[in-house]
mmCIF file with all atom_site columns, C-alpha atoms and ligand atoms in Angstrom:
data_model
loop_
_atom_site.group_PDB
_atom_site.id
_atom_site.type_symbol
_atom_site.label_atom_id
_atom_site.label_alt_id
_atom_site.label_comp_id
_atom_site.label_asym_id
_atom_site.label_entity_id
_atom_site.label_seq_id
_atom_site.pdbx_PDB_ins_code
_atom_site.Cartn_x
_atom_site.Cartn_y
_atom_site.Cartn_z
_atom_site.occupancy
_atom_site.B_iso_or_equiv
_atom_site.pdbx_formal_charge
_atom_site.auth_seq_id
_atom_site.auth_comp_id
_atom_site.auth_asym_id
_atom_site.auth_atom_id
_atom_site.pdbx_PDB_model_num
ATOM   1   C CA  . MET D 1 1   ? -37.604 -133.978 195.305 1.00 95.00 ? 1   MET D CA  1
ATOM   2   C CA  . LYS D 1 2   ? -34.647 -131.262 194.902 1.00 97.00 ? 2   LYS D CA  1
ATOM   3   C CA  . LEU D 1 3   ? -31.667 -132.592 193.768 1.00 98.00 ? 3   LEU D CA  1
ATOM   4   C CA  . ILE D 1 4   ? -28.323 -131.253 193.243 1.00 98.00 ? 4   ILE D CA  1
ATOM   5   C CA  . ILE D 1 5   ? -25.511 -133.057 190.897 1.00 97.00 ? 5   ILE D CA  1
ATOM   6   C CA  . LEU D 1 6   ? -22.107 -132.827 191.810 1.00 96.00 ? 6   LEU D CA  1
ATOM   7   C CA  . ALA D 1 7   ? -19.599 -134.296 189.904 1.00 94.00 ? 7   ALA D CA  1
ATOM   8   C CA  . ALA D 1 8   ? -16.762 -133.113 187.023 1.00 94.00 ? 8   ALA D CA  1
ATOM   9   C CA  . PRO D 1 9   ? -16.967 -132.678 183.860 1.00 90.00 ? 9   PRO D CA  1
ATOM   10  C CA  . GLY D 1 10  ? -17.654 -135.759 182.330 1.00 87.00 ? 10  GLY D CA  1
ATOM   11  C CA  . ALA D 1 11  ? -18.656 -137.471 184.840 1.00 92.00 ? 11  ALA D CA  1
ATOM   12  C CA  . GLY D 1 12  ? -21.663 -138.219 183.665 1.00 88.00 ? 12  GLY D CA  1
ATOM   13  C CA  . LYS D 1 13  ? -23.871 -135.633 185.254 1.00 90.00 ? 13  LYS D CA  1
ATOM   14  C CA  . GLY D 1 14  ? -25.976 -135.061 182.349 1.00 89.00 ? 14  GLY D CA  1
ATOM   15  C CA  . THR D 1 15  ? -25.939 -139.398 181.669 1.00 89.00 ? 15  THR D CA  1
ATOM   16  C CA  . GLN D 1 16  ? -27.724 -139.867 184.883 1.00 94.00 ? 16  GLN D CA  1
ATOM   17  C CA  . ALA D 1 17  ? -29.750 -136.044 185.375 1.00 94.00 ? 17  ALA D CA  1
ATOM   18  C CA  . GLU D 1 18  ? -31.571 -137.436 182.386 1.00 91.00 ? 18  GLU D CA  1
ATOM   19  C CA  . LEU D 1 19  ? -32.140 -140.981 184.095 1.00 93.00 ? 19  LEU D CA  1
ATOM   20  C CA  . LEU D 1 20  ? -33.334 -139.253 187.452 1.00 95.00 ? 20  LEU D CA  1
ATOM   21  C CA  . SER D 1 21  ? -35.602 -136.996 185.499 1.00 96.00 ? 21  SER D CA  1
ATOM   22  C CA  . LYS D 1 22  ? -37.832 -139.587 183.875 1.00 95.00 ? 22  LYS D CA  1
ATOM   23  C CA  . HIS D 1 23  ? -37.259 -141.618 187.824 1.00 93.00 ? 23  HIS D CA  1
ATOM   24  C CA  . TYR D 1 24  ? -38.917 -138.668 190.028 1.00 95.00 ? 24  TYR D CA  1
ATOM   25  C CA  . ASN D 1 25  ? -40.603 -137.303 186.277 1.00 96.00 ? 25  ASN D CA  1
ATOM   26  C CA  . ILE D 1 26  ? -38.941 -133.506 187.211 1.00 97.00 ? 26  ILE D CA  1
ATOM   27  C CA  . PRO D 1 27  ? -37.379 -131.626 184.941 1.00 97.00 ? 27  PRO D CA  1
ATOM   28  C CA  . THR D 1 28  ? -33.607 -131.160 184.687 1.00 96.00 ? 28  THR D CA  1
ATOM   29  C CA  . ILE D 1 29  ? -31.687 -128.090 185.491 1.00 96.00 ? 29  ILE D CA  1
ATOM   30  C CA  . SER D 1 30  ? -28.918 -127.938 183.016 1.00 94.00 ? 30  SER D CA  1
ATOM   31  C CA  . THR D 1 31  ? -26.984 -124.456 183.262 1.00 96.00 ? 31  THR D CA  1
ATOM   32  C CA  . GLY D 1 32  ? -24.421 -125.895 180.410 1.00 92.00 ? 32  GLY D CA  1
ATOM   33  C CA  . ALA D 1 33  ? -27.397 -126.891 178.106 1.00 92.00 ? 33  ALA D CA  1
ATOM   34  C CA  . ILE D 1 34  ? -29.320 -123.646 179.054 1.00 95.00 ? 34  ILE D CA  1
ATOM   35  C CA  . LEU D 1 35  ? -25.563 -121.360 177.835 1.00 96.00 ? 35  LEU D CA  1
ATOM   36  C CA  . ARG D 1 36  ? -25.249 -123.545 174.699 1.00 92.00 ? 36  ARG D CA  1
ATOM   37  C CA  . LYS D 1 37  ? -28.648 -123.105 173.358 1.00 92.00 ? 37  LYS D CA  1
ATOM   38  C CA  . ASN D 1 38  ? -28.028 -119.328 174.729 1.00 95.00 ? 38  ASN D CA  1
ATOM   39  C CA  . ILE D 1 39  ? -24.465 -118.890 172.602 1.00 94.00 ? 39  ILE D CA  1
ATOM   40  C CA  . SER D 1 40  ? -26.484 -120.860 169.589 1.00 91.00 ? 40  SER D CA  1
ATOM   41  C CA  . ASP D 1 41  ? -29.124 -118.413 169.370 1.00 94.00 ? 41  ASP D CA  1
ATOM   42  C CA  . GLY D 1 42  ? -27.387 -115.658 169.730 1.00 96.00 ? 42  GLY D CA  1
ATOM   43  C CA  . THR D 1 43  ? -29.253 -114.367 172.663 1.00 96.00 ? 43  THR D CA  1
ATOM   44  C CA  . GLU D 1 44  ? -27.315 -111.211 174.573 1.00 96.00 ? 44  GLU D CA  1
ATOM   45  C CA  . LEU D 1 45  ? -26.528 -114.127 177.669 1.00 96.00 ? 45  LEU D CA  1
ATOM   46  C CA  . GLY D 1 46  ? -25.241 -116.180 174.810 1.00 96.00 ? 46  GLY D CA  1
ATOM   47  C CA  . GLU D 1 47  ? -22.605 -113.485 173.638 1.00 96.00 ? 47  GLU D CA  1
ATOM   48  C CA  . ILE D 1 48  ? -21.629 -113.021 177.649 1.00 95.00 ? 48  ILE D CA  1
ATOM   49  C CA  . ALA D 1 49  ? -21.073 -117.251 178.277 1.00 96.00 ? 49  ALA D CA  1
ATOM   50  C CA  . ALA D 1 50  ? -19.272 -117.320 175.118 1.00 95.00 ? 50  ALA D CA  1
ATOM   51  C CA  . ARG D 1 51  ? -16.273 -115.460 176.014 1.00 93.00 ? 51  ARG D CA  1
ATOM   52  C CA  . PHE D 1 52  ? -15.645 -117.546 179.068 1.00 93.00 ? 52  PHE D CA  1
ATOM   53  C CA  . ILE D 1 53  ? -17.402 -120.973 177.855 1.00 90.00 ? 53  ILE D CA  1
ATOM   54  C CA  . ASN D 1 54  ? -14.797 -122.053 175.123 1.00 83.00 ? 54  ASN D CA  1
ATOM   55  C CA  . ASP D 1 55  ? -11.554 -120.698 177.322 1.00 79.00 ? 55  ASP D CA  1
ATOM   56  C CA  . GLY D 1 56  ? -13.052 -123.992 180.201 1.00 78.00 ? 56  GLY D CA  1
ATOM   57  C CA  . LYS D 1 57  ? -13.424 -121.092 182.498 1.00 86.00 ? 57  LYS D CA  1
ATOM   58  C CA  . PHE D 1 58  ? -16.550 -120.399 184.299 1.00 91.00 ? 58  PHE D CA  1
ATOM   59  C CA  . VAL D 1 59  ? -19.022 -117.516 183.426 1.00 96.00 ? 59  VAL D CA  1
ATOM   60  C CA  . PRO D 1 60  ? -19.839 -115.306 186.559 1.00 97.00 ? 60  PRO D CA  1
ATOM   61  C CA  . ASP D 1 61  ? -21.129 -115.969 189.362 1.00 97.00 ? 61  ASP D CA  1
ATOM   62  C CA  . ASP D 1 62  ? -24.253 -113.102 188.810 1.00 96.00 ? 62  ASP D CA  1
ATOM   63  C CA  . VAL D 1 63  ? -25.221 -113.981 185.542 1.00 97.00 ? 63  VAL D CA  1
ATOM   64  C CA  . MET D 1 64  ? -25.432 -117.833 186.537 1.00 97.00 ? 64  MET D CA  1
ATOM   65  C CA  . ILE D 1 65  ? -27.419 -117.199 189.718 1.00 96.00 ? 65  ILE D CA  1
ATOM   66  C CA  . GLN D 1 66  ? -30.082 -115.281 187.946 1.00 95.00 ? 66  GLN D CA  1
ATOM   67  C CA  . VAL D 1 67  ? -30.333 -118.177 185.157 1.00 96.00 ? 67  VAL D CA  1
ATOM   68  C CA  . VAL D 1 68  ? -31.343 -120.706 187.534 1.00 97.00 ? 68  VAL D CA  1
ATOM   69  C CA  . THR D 1 69  ? -33.260 -118.808 189.730 1.00 95.00 ? 69  THR D CA  1
ATOM   70  C CA  . LYS D 1 70  ? -35.191 -117.346 187.031 1.00 95.00 ? 70  LYS D CA  1
ATOM   71  C CA  . ARG D 1 71  ? -35.389 -121.042 185.702 1.00 96.00 ? 71  ARG D CA  1
ATOM   72  C CA  . ILE D 1 72  ? -36.412 -122.564 189.042 1.00 96.00 ? 72  ILE D CA  1
ATOM   73  C CA  . ALA D 1 73  ? -39.061 -120.013 189.281 1.00 95.00 ? 73  ALA D CA  1
ATOM   74  C CA  . GLU D 1 74  ? -41.051 -122.133 186.508 1.00 96.00 ? 74  GLU D CA  1
ATOM   75  C CA  . ASP D 1 75  ? -44.005 -124.426 186.689 1.00 97.00 ? 75  ASP D CA  1
ATOM   76  C CA  . ASP D 1 76  ? -42.138 -126.830 185.913 1.00 97.00 ? 76  ASP D CA  1
ATOM   77  C CA  . CYS D 1 77  ? -40.013 -126.973 188.854 1.00 97.00 ? 77  CYS D CA  1
ATOM   78  C CA  . LYS D 1 78  ? -43.387 -126.644 191.716 1.00 94.00 ? 78  LYS D CA  1
ATOM   79  C CA  . ASN D 1 79  ? -42.847 -130.721 192.550 1.00 94.00 ? 79  ASN D CA  1
ATOM   80  C CA  . GLY D 1 80  ? -39.211 -130.501 192.334 1.00 97.00 ? 80  GLY D CA  1
ATOM   81  C CA  . PHE D 1 81  ? -36.216 -130.311 189.857 1.00 98.00 ? 81  PHE D CA  1
ATOM   82  C CA  . ILE D 1 82  ? -32.500 -131.797 190.082 1.00 98.00 ? 82  ILE D CA  1
ATOM   83  C CA  . LEU D 1 83  ? -29.612 -128.766 189.472 1.00 97.00 ? 83  LEU D CA  1
ATOM   84  C CA  . ASP D 1 84  ? -26.992 -130.339 187.003 1.00 95.00 ? 84  ASP D CA  1
ATOM   85  C CA  . GLY D 1 85  ? -24.349 -127.799 187.093 1.00 94.00 ? 85  GLY D CA  1
ATOM   86  C CA  . PHE D 1 86  ? -24.854 -125.518 189.271 1.00 97.00 ? 86  PHE D CA  1
ATOM   87  C CA  . PRO D 1 87  ? -23.476 -124.712 192.064 1.00 98.00 ? 87  PRO D CA  1
ATOM   88  C CA  . ARG D 1 88  ? -20.203 -124.673 190.741 1.00 96.00 ? 88  ARG D CA  1
ATOM   89  C CA  . ASN D 1 89  ? -18.372 -122.917 194.174 1.00 96.00 ? 89  ASN D CA  1
ATOM   90  C CA  . ILE D 1 90  ? -19.958 -121.704 197.537 1.00 97.00 ? 90  ILE D CA  1
ATOM   91  C CA  . THR D 1 91  ? -20.776 -117.998 196.320 1.00 97.00 ? 91  THR D CA  1
ATOM   92  C CA  . GLN D 1 92  ? -23.419 -119.857 194.007 1.00 98.00 ? 92  GLN D CA  1
ATOM   93  C CA  . ALA D 1 93  ? -23.910 -122.407 196.527 1.00 97.00 ? 93  ALA D CA  1
ATOM   94  C CA  . GLU D 1 94  ? -24.197 -119.501 199.303 1.00 97.00 ? 94  GLU D CA  1
ATOM   95  C CA  . ALA D 1 95  ? -26.345 -117.962 196.716 1.00 96.00 ? 95  ALA D CA  1
ATOM   96  C CA  . LEU D 1 96  ? -28.663 -120.655 196.161 1.00 96.00 ? 96  LEU D CA  1
ATOM   97  C CA  . GLU D 1 97  ? -29.481 -120.638 200.482 1.00 95.00 ? 97  GLU D CA  1
ATOM   98  C CA  . LYS D 1 98  ? -30.419 -117.604 200.804 1.00 96.00 ? 98  LYS D CA  1
ATOM   99  C CA  . SER D 1 99  ? -33.142 -117.223 197.619 1.00 93.00 ? 99  SER D CA  1
ATOM   100 C CA  . GLY D 1 100 ? -35.232 -120.249 200.121 1.00 92.00 ? 100 GLY D CA  1
ATOM   101 C CA  . ILE D 1 101 ? -34.696 -122.842 197.940 1.00 92.00 ? 101 ILE D CA  1
ATOM   102 C CA  . GLU D 1 102 ? -34.777 -126.076 199.760 1.00 92.00 ? 102 GLU D CA  1
ATOM   103 C CA  . ILE D 1 103 ? -32.045 -128.848 198.295 1.00 96.00 ? 103 ILE D CA  1
ATOM   104 C CA  . ASP D 1 104 ? -33.409 -132.290 199.999 1.00 97.00 ? 104 ASP D CA  1
ATOM   105 C CA  . ALA D 1 105 ? -29.636 -133.853 198.561 1.00 97.00 ? 105 ALA D CA  1
ATOM   106 C CA  . VAL D 1 106 ? -26.726 -133.714 196.411 1.00 98.00 ? 106 VAL D CA  1
ATOM   107 C CA  . LEU D 1 107 ? -25.229 -136.257 194.745 1.00 97.00 ? 107 LEU D CA  1
ATOM   108 C CA  . THR D 1 108 ? -21.853 -137.260 193.592 1.00 97.00 ? 108 THR D CA  1
ATOM   109 C CA  . ILE D 1 109 ? -20.606 -139.179 190.909 1.00 96.00 ? 109 ILE D CA  1
ATOM   110 C CA  . GLU D 1 110 ? -17.224 -139.732 191.691 1.00 96.00 ? 110 GLU D CA  1
ATOM   111 C CA  . VAL D 1 111 ? -14.914 -141.008 188.886 1.00 94.00 ? 111 VAL D CA  1
ATOM   112 C CA  . PRO D 1 112 ? -10.900 -140.654 188.357 1.00 93.00 ? 112 PRO D CA  1
ATOM   113 C CA  . ASP D 1 113 ? -9.421  -137.900 186.009 1.00 91.00 ? 113 ASP D CA  1
ATOM   114 C CA  . GLU D 1 114 ? -7.795  -140.371 183.902 1.00 89.00 ? 114 GLU D CA  1
ATOM   115 C CA  . THR D 1 115 ? -11.340 -141.815 182.724 1.00 89.00 ? 115 THR D CA  1
ATOM   116 C CA  . ILE D 1 116 ? -12.425 -138.534 182.684 1.00 90.00 ? 116 ILE D CA  1
ATOM   117 C CA  . VAL D 1 117 ? -9.790  -137.111 180.275 1.00 89.00 ? 117 VAL D CA  1
ATOM   118 C CA  . GLU D 1 118 ? -10.152 -140.844 177.978 1.00 84.00 ? 118 GLU D CA  1
ATOM   119 C CA  . ARG D 1 119 ? -14.528 -139.727 177.926 1.00 85.00 ? 119 ARG D CA  1
ATOM   120 C CA  . LEU D 1 120 ? -14.109 -137.494 176.795 1.00 87.00 ? 120 LEU D CA  1
ATOM   121 C CA  . GLY D 1 121 ? -12.489 -136.953 173.690 1.00 86.00 ? 121 GLY D CA  1
ATOM   122 C CA  . GLY D 1 122 ? -15.265 -139.125 172.717 1.00 91.00 ? 122 GLY D CA  1
ATOM   123 C CA  . ARG D 1 123 ? -17.535 -136.895 173.640 1.00 91.00 ? 123 ARG D CA  1
ATOM   124 C CA  . LEU D 1 124 ? -20.508 -135.878 170.829 1.00 94.00 ? 124 LEU D CA  1
ATOM   125 C CA  . GLU D 1 125 ? -23.020 -133.660 171.458 1.00 93.00 ? 125 GLU D CA  1
ATOM   126 C CA  . CYS D 1 126 ? -25.887 -133.087 169.536 1.00 94.00 ? 126 CYS D CA  1
ATOM   127 C CA  . LYS D 1 127 ? -26.341 -129.328 167.639 1.00 90.00 ? 127 LYS D CA  1
ATOM   128 C CA  . ASN D 1 128 ? -29.436 -129.590 167.919 1.00 91.00 ? 128 ASN D CA  1
ATOM   129 C CA  . CYS D 1 129 ? -31.271 -131.336 171.212 1.00 91.00 ? 129 CYS D CA  1
ATOM   130 C CA  . GLY D 1 130 ? -27.955 -131.797 173.094 1.00 89.00 ? 130 GLY D CA  1
ATOM   131 C CA  . THR D 1 131 ? -28.329 -135.256 174.013 1.00 91.00 ? 131 THR D CA  1
ATOM   132 C CA  . SER D 1 132 ? -24.516 -136.496 174.715 1.00 90.00 ? 132 SER D CA  1
ATOM   133 C CA  . TYR D 1 133 ? -23.015 -139.590 173.578 1.00 93.00 ? 133 TYR D CA  1
ATOM   134 C CA  . HIS D 1 134 ? -19.976 -141.045 173.102 1.00 90.00 ? 134 HIS D CA  1
ATOM   135 C CA  . LYS D 1 135 ? -18.023 -142.335 170.392 1.00 91.00 ? 135 LYS D CA  1
ATOM   136 C CA  . ILE D 1 136 ? -17.203 -145.792 171.870 1.00 87.00 ? 136 ILE D CA  1
ATOM   137 C CA  . TYR D 1 137 ? -19.578 -145.680 175.418 1.00 85.00 ? 137 TYR D CA  1
ATOM   138 C CA  . ASN D 1 138 ? -22.618 -144.453 173.951 1.00 89.00 ? 138 ASN D CA  1
ATOM   139 C CA  . ALA D 1 139 ? -22.520 -144.509 170.250 1.00 95.00 ? 139 ALA D CA  1
ATOM   140 C CA  . PRO D 1 140 ? -25.701 -143.299 167.995 1.00 97.00 ? 140 PRO D CA  1
ATOM   141 C CA  . GLN D 1 141 ? -26.809 -145.878 166.007 1.00 97.00 ? 141 GLN D CA  1
ATOM   142 C CA  . LYS D 1 142 ? -26.078 -143.101 162.609 1.00 97.00 ? 142 LYS D CA  1
ATOM   143 C CA  . GLU D 1 143 ? -22.175 -142.226 163.018 1.00 96.00 ? 143 GLU D CA  1
ATOM   144 C CA  . GLY D 1 144 ? -22.597 -138.520 162.846 1.00 96.00 ? 144 GLY D CA  1
ATOM   145 C CA  . VAL D 1 145 ? -26.501 -138.572 163.793 1.00 97.00 ? 145 VAL D CA  1
ATOM   146 C CA  . CYS D 1 146 ? -28.989 -137.542 166.238 1.00 97.00 ? 146 CYS D CA  1
ATOM   147 C CA  . ASP D 1 147 ? -30.764 -141.325 167.383 1.00 97.00 ? 147 ASP D CA  1
ATOM   148 C CA  . LYS D 1 148 ? -33.388 -138.501 169.012 1.00 96.00 ? 148 LYS D CA  1
ATOM   149 C CA  . CYS D 1 149 ? -33.522 -136.242 166.252 1.00 97.00 ? 149 CYS D CA  1
ATOM   150 C CA  . GLY D 1 150 ? -31.978 -136.986 163.834 1.00 97.00 ? 150 GLY D CA  1
ATOM   151 C CA  . ASN D 1 151 ? -30.050 -133.584 163.395 1.00 96.00 ? 151 ASN D CA  1
ATOM   152 C CA  . GLU D 1 152 ? -25.705 -133.249 163.255 1.00 96.00 ? 152 GLU D CA  1
ATOM   153 C CA  . LEU D 1 153 ? -23.255 -135.098 166.107 1.00 96.00 ? 153 LEU D CA  1
ATOM   154 C CA  . VAL D 1 154 ? -20.448 -132.417 166.790 1.00 94.00 ? 154 VAL D CA  1
ATOM   155 C CA  . THR D 1 155 ? -17.565 -132.263 169.154 1.00 91.00 ? 155 THR D CA  1
ATOM   156 C CA  . ARG D 1 156 ? -18.253 -129.431 171.929 1.00 87.00 ? 156 ARG D CA  1
ATOM   157 C CA  . ALA D 1 157 ? -15.379 -126.512 172.241 1.00 82.00 ? 157 ALA D CA  1
ATOM   158 C CA  . ASP D 1 158 ? -14.454 -126.906 175.811 1.00 84.00 ? 158 ASP D CA  1
ATOM   159 C CA  . ASP D 1 159 ? -14.140 -130.396 174.727 1.00 87.00 ? 159 ASP D CA  1
ATOM   160 C CA  . LYS D 1 160 ? -10.491 -129.440 172.983 1.00 84.00 ? 160 LYS D CA  1
ATOM   161 C CA  . PRO D 1 161 ? -7.918  -131.054 175.418 1.00 82.00 ? 161 PRO D CA  1
ATOM   162 C CA  . GLU D 1 162 ? -6.004  -128.669 176.423 1.00 83.00 ? 162 GLU D CA  1
ATOM   163 C CA  . THR D 1 163 ? -9.641  -126.932 177.776 1.00 86.00 ? 163 THR D CA  1
ATOM   164 C CA  . ILE D 1 164 ? -10.698 -130.429 179.692 1.00 88.00 ? 164 ILE D CA  1
ATOM   165 C CA  . ARG D 1 165 ? -7.539  -130.377 181.998 1.00 88.00 ? 165 ARG D CA  1
ATOM   166 C CA  . GLU D 1 166 ? -8.169  -126.849 182.678 1.00 87.00 ? 166 GLU D CA  1
ATOM   167 C CA  . ARG D 1 167 ? -12.019 -127.588 183.669 1.00 89.00 ? 167 ARG D CA  1
ATOM   168 C CA  . LEU D 1 168 ? -10.424 -130.582 185.583 1.00 92.00 ? 168 LEU D CA  1
ATOM   169 C CA  . ASN D 1 169 ? -8.568  -128.417 187.655 1.00 92.00 ? 169 ASN D CA  1
ATOM   170 C CA  . THR D 1 170 ? -11.225 -125.344 188.064 1.00 91.00 ? 170 THR D CA  1
ATOM   171 C CA  . TYR D 1 171 ? -13.470 -128.763 189.175 1.00 94.00 ? 171 TYR D CA  1
ATOM   172 C CA  . HIS D 1 172 ? -10.911 -129.969 191.847 1.00 95.00 ? 172 HIS D CA  1
ATOM   173 C CA  . GLU D 1 173 ? -10.123 -126.176 193.409 1.00 96.00 ? 173 GLU D CA  1
ATOM   174 C CA  . THR D 1 174 ? -13.676 -124.546 192.875 1.00 95.00 ? 174 THR D CA  1
ATOM   175 C CA  . THR D 1 175 ? -16.193 -127.433 192.656 1.00 96.00 ? 175 THR D CA  1
ATOM   176 C CA  . GLU D 1 176 ? -15.273 -130.003 194.941 1.00 96.00 ? 176 GLU D CA  1
ATOM   177 C CA  . PRO D 1 177 ? -15.505 -127.817 198.289 1.00 97.00 ? 177 PRO D CA  1
ATOM   178 C CA  . LEU D 1 178 ? -18.965 -127.647 197.944 1.00 98.00 ? 178 LEU D CA  1
ATOM   179 C CA  . LYS D 1 179 ? -19.080 -131.338 198.844 1.00 98.00 ? 179 LYS D CA  1
ATOM   180 C CA  . LYS D 1 180 ? -17.749 -131.218 202.003 1.00 98.00 ? 180 LYS D CA  1
ATOM   181 C CA  . PHE D 1 181 ? -20.221 -127.685 202.589 1.00 97.00 ? 181 PHE D CA  1
ATOM   182 C CA  . TYR D 1 182 ? -22.907 -129.879 202.214 1.00 98.00 ? 182 TYR D CA  1
ATOM   183 C CA  . GLU D 1 183 ? -21.360 -132.518 203.889 1.00 98.00 ? 183 GLU D CA  1
ATOM   184 C CA  . GLU D 1 184 ? -21.536 -131.047 206.950 1.00 97.00 ? 184 GLU D CA  1
ATOM   185 C CA  . LYS D 1 185 ? -24.897 -130.103 206.020 1.00 96.00 ? 185 LYS D CA  1
ATOM   186 C CA  . GLY D 1 186 ? -25.817 -133.434 205.960 1.00 97.00 ? 186 GLY D CA  1
ATOM   187 C CA  . LEU D 1 187 ? -27.902 -133.372 202.352 1.00 98.00 ? 187 LEU D CA  1
ATOM   188 C CA  . LEU D 1 188 ? -24.217 -135.478 200.936 1.00 98.00 ? 188 LEU D CA  1
ATOM   189 C CA  . ARG D 1 189 ? -24.775 -139.230 198.858 1.00 97.00 ? 189 ARG D CA  1
ATOM   190 C CA  . VAL D 1 190 ? -21.936 -139.921 196.834 1.00 97.00 ? 190 VAL D CA  1
ATOM   191 C CA  . ALA D 1 191 ? -22.278 -142.356 193.754 1.00 96.00 ? 191 ALA D CA  1
ATOM   192 C CA  . GLU D 1 192 ? -19.056 -144.774 191.636 1.00 93.00 ? 192 GLU D CA  1
ATOM   193 C CA  . GLY D 1 193 ? -19.245 -143.572 187.924 1.00 92.00 ? 193 GLY D CA  1
ATOM   194 C CA  . GLN D 1 194 ? -18.916 -146.564 186.709 1.00 78.00 ? 194 GLN D CA  1
ATOM   195 C CA  . ASN D 1 195 ? -18.241 -147.510 182.793 1.00 72.00 ? 195 ASN D CA  1
ATOM   196 C CA  . GLU D 1 196 ? -21.294 -148.374 181.883 1.00 84.00 ? 196 GLU D CA  1
ATOM   197 C CA  . ILE D 1 197 ? -23.883 -146.421 182.507 1.00 87.00 ? 197 ILE D CA  1
ATOM   198 C CA  . ALA D 1 198 ? -26.380 -148.792 183.816 1.00 90.00 ? 198 ALA D CA  1
ATOM   199 C CA  . ASP D 1 199 ? -24.525 -149.746 186.057 1.00 93.00 ? 199 ASP D CA  1
ATOM   200 C CA  . THR D 1 200 ? -23.787 -146.025 187.535 1.00 93.00 ? 200 THR D CA  1
ATOM   201 C CA  . THR D 1 201 ? -27.449 -145.213 187.423 1.00 93.00 ? 201 THR D CA  1
ATOM   202 C CA  . ALA D 1 202 ? -27.996 -148.431 189.949 1.00 93.00 ? 202 ALA D CA  1
ATOM   203 C CA  . GLU D 1 203 ? -25.263 -147.078 192.081 1.00 94.00 ? 203 GLU D CA  1
ATOM   204 C CA  . VAL D 1 204 ? -26.876 -143.692 191.747 1.00 95.00 ? 204 VAL D CA  1
ATOM   205 C CA  . LEU D 1 205 ? -30.751 -144.773 192.178 1.00 94.00 ? 205 LEU D CA  1
ATOM   206 C CA  . LYS D 1 206 ? -28.449 -147.009 195.925 1.00 94.00 ? 206 LYS D CA  1
ATOM   207 C CA  . ALA D 1 207 ? -27.193 -143.736 197.040 1.00 95.00 ? 207 ALA D CA  1
ATOM   208 C CA  . LEU D 1 208 ? -30.604 -141.465 197.066 1.00 95.00 ? 208 LEU D CA  1
ATOM   209 C CA  . ALA D 1 209 ? -33.005 -144.669 198.228 1.00 92.00 ? 209 ALA D CA  1
HETATM 210 P P1  . LIG K 2 .   ? -21.243 -128.454 181.544 1.00 91.10 ? 1   LIG K P1  1
HETATM 211 O O1  . LIG K 2 .   ? -21.976 -128.233 180.858 1.00 91.10 ? 1   LIG K O1  1
HETATM 212 O O2  . LIG K 2 .   ? -21.851 -128.213 182.830 1.00 91.10 ? 1   LIG K O2  1
HETATM 213 O O3  . LIG K 2 .   ? -18.872 -128.789 181.320 1.00 91.10 ? 1   LIG K O3  1
HETATM 214 O O4  . LIG K 2 .   ? -20.827 -126.622 181.455 1.00 91.10 ? 1   LIG K O4  1
HETATM 215 C C1  . LIG K 2 .   ? -20.239 -125.768 180.027 1.00 91.10 ? 1   LIG K C1  1
HETATM 216 C C2  . LIG K 2 .   ? -19.606 -124.692 180.987 1.00 91.10 ? 1   LIG K C2  1
HETATM 217 O O5  . LIG K 2 .   ? -20.721 -123.598 181.073 1.00 91.10 ? 1   LIG K O5  1
HETATM 218 C C3  . LIG K 2 .   ? -18.557 -124.659 182.081 1.00 91.10 ? 1   LIG K C3  1
HETATM 219 O O6  . LIG K 2 .   ? -17.565 -125.585 182.069 1.00 91.10 ? 1   LIG K O6  1
HETATM 220 C C4  . LIG K 2 .   ? -18.944 -123.515 182.482 1.00 91.10 ? 1   LIG K C4  1
HETATM 221 O O7  . LIG K 2 .   ? -18.158 -122.552 181.429 1.00 91.10 ? 1   LIG K O7  1
HETATM 222 C C5  . LIG K 2 .   ? -20.118 -123.193 181.811 1.00 91.10 ? 1   LIG K C5  1
HETATM 223 N N1  . LIG K 2 .   ? -21.191 -123.186 183.170 1.00 91.10 ? 1   LIG K N1  1
HETATM 224 C C6  . LIG K 2 .   ? -21.974 -123.693 183.387 1.00 91.10 ? 1   LIG K C6  1
HETATM 225 N N2  . LIG K 2 .   ? -22.789 -123.920 184.555 1.00 91.10 ? 1   LIG K N2  1
HETATM 226 C C7  . LIG K 2 .   ? -21.802 -122.729 185.407 1.00 91.10 ? 1   LIG K C7  1
HETATM 227 C C8  . LIG K 2 .   ? -22.048 -122.166 186.538 1.00 91.10 ? 1   LIG K C8  1
HETATM 228 N N3  . LIG K 2 .   ? -23.525 -123.066 187.463 1.00 91.10 ? 1   LIG K N3  1
HETATM 229 N N4  . LIG K 2 .   ? -21.228 -121.475 186.797 1.00 91.10 ? 1   LIG K N4  1
HETATM 230 C C9  . LIG K 2 .   ? -19.967 -121.143 186.264 1.00 91.10 ? 1   LIG K C9  1
HETATM 231 N N5  . LIG K 2 .   ? -20.286 -121.220 184.511 1.00 91.10 ? 1   LIG K N5  1
HETATM 232 C C10 . LIG K 2 .   ? -21.301 -122.624 184.252 1.00 91.10 ? 1   LIG K C10 1
#
C-alpha cells in the first residue's frame, strides 16, 4: 500500500499514520518529523529547515523532493509506505509523479479549523521520539513525560497561536487544491476526523476499504 495522507496541521494525520503503519506493516514517512530530527541533530538540512519551520513557512520544494525520494528508495519502503506531510503543493505532487512512484490512495482527514486551533493549542510532542500527545484528548500517563521513552514533552515551536493560523491559511491555499488533483485521478478517499482518535481510525479504515 502506497498511501498519502493529506490533512490540515492538527487534523490527526500523524496519529492516524502511526496506526495505519502498524495495520499495514509499512513505514510512515513524516517529512515534519524528519526535518525536526535534523534540526535537533544540528545537520545542514536542519539548519535550512529551521529558518522556515519556526515561522510556519514551507521548506523549499527542491529540498523536500530530495528528502522524500531518498527516503522512499530505502529498503523498508519496498512493500509500501505512508506519506505524512508530503506532497504539500502541486509542484511536489507533480515531482512525485515524475519520479515514477505510483500511489494507491490519497486519504484526507476532514476537521474544522476551530477544532484544529483548539487541538494544536494543547499539543505536546516528545523531544526525543516525536510521539504526539494532547493535554486533554490524549494526555500522557505522567504529566510532561513521554509514555514511550520517558523523555520530556514540549510544545512545538510552530504550535504558537499566530503560527497555527498561518499554517492553516497556507494549508487552505496551497495544499487543499491537491484534493482536486487526486480526485481527478480517482485516488481520493475522505474520512471525517472526529474528536476521539478511535472514531477517526474507524472512519479511516472504512474510507480505505
Ligand atoms: P508537519 O509536522 O507535517 O506539520 O510539518 C512541520 C513543518 O515542516 C511544516 O509547517 C513545514 O514548515 C515543514 N514541512 C514538512 N513537510 C513539508 C513539505 N512537504 N514541504 C514543505 N515544508 C514541509
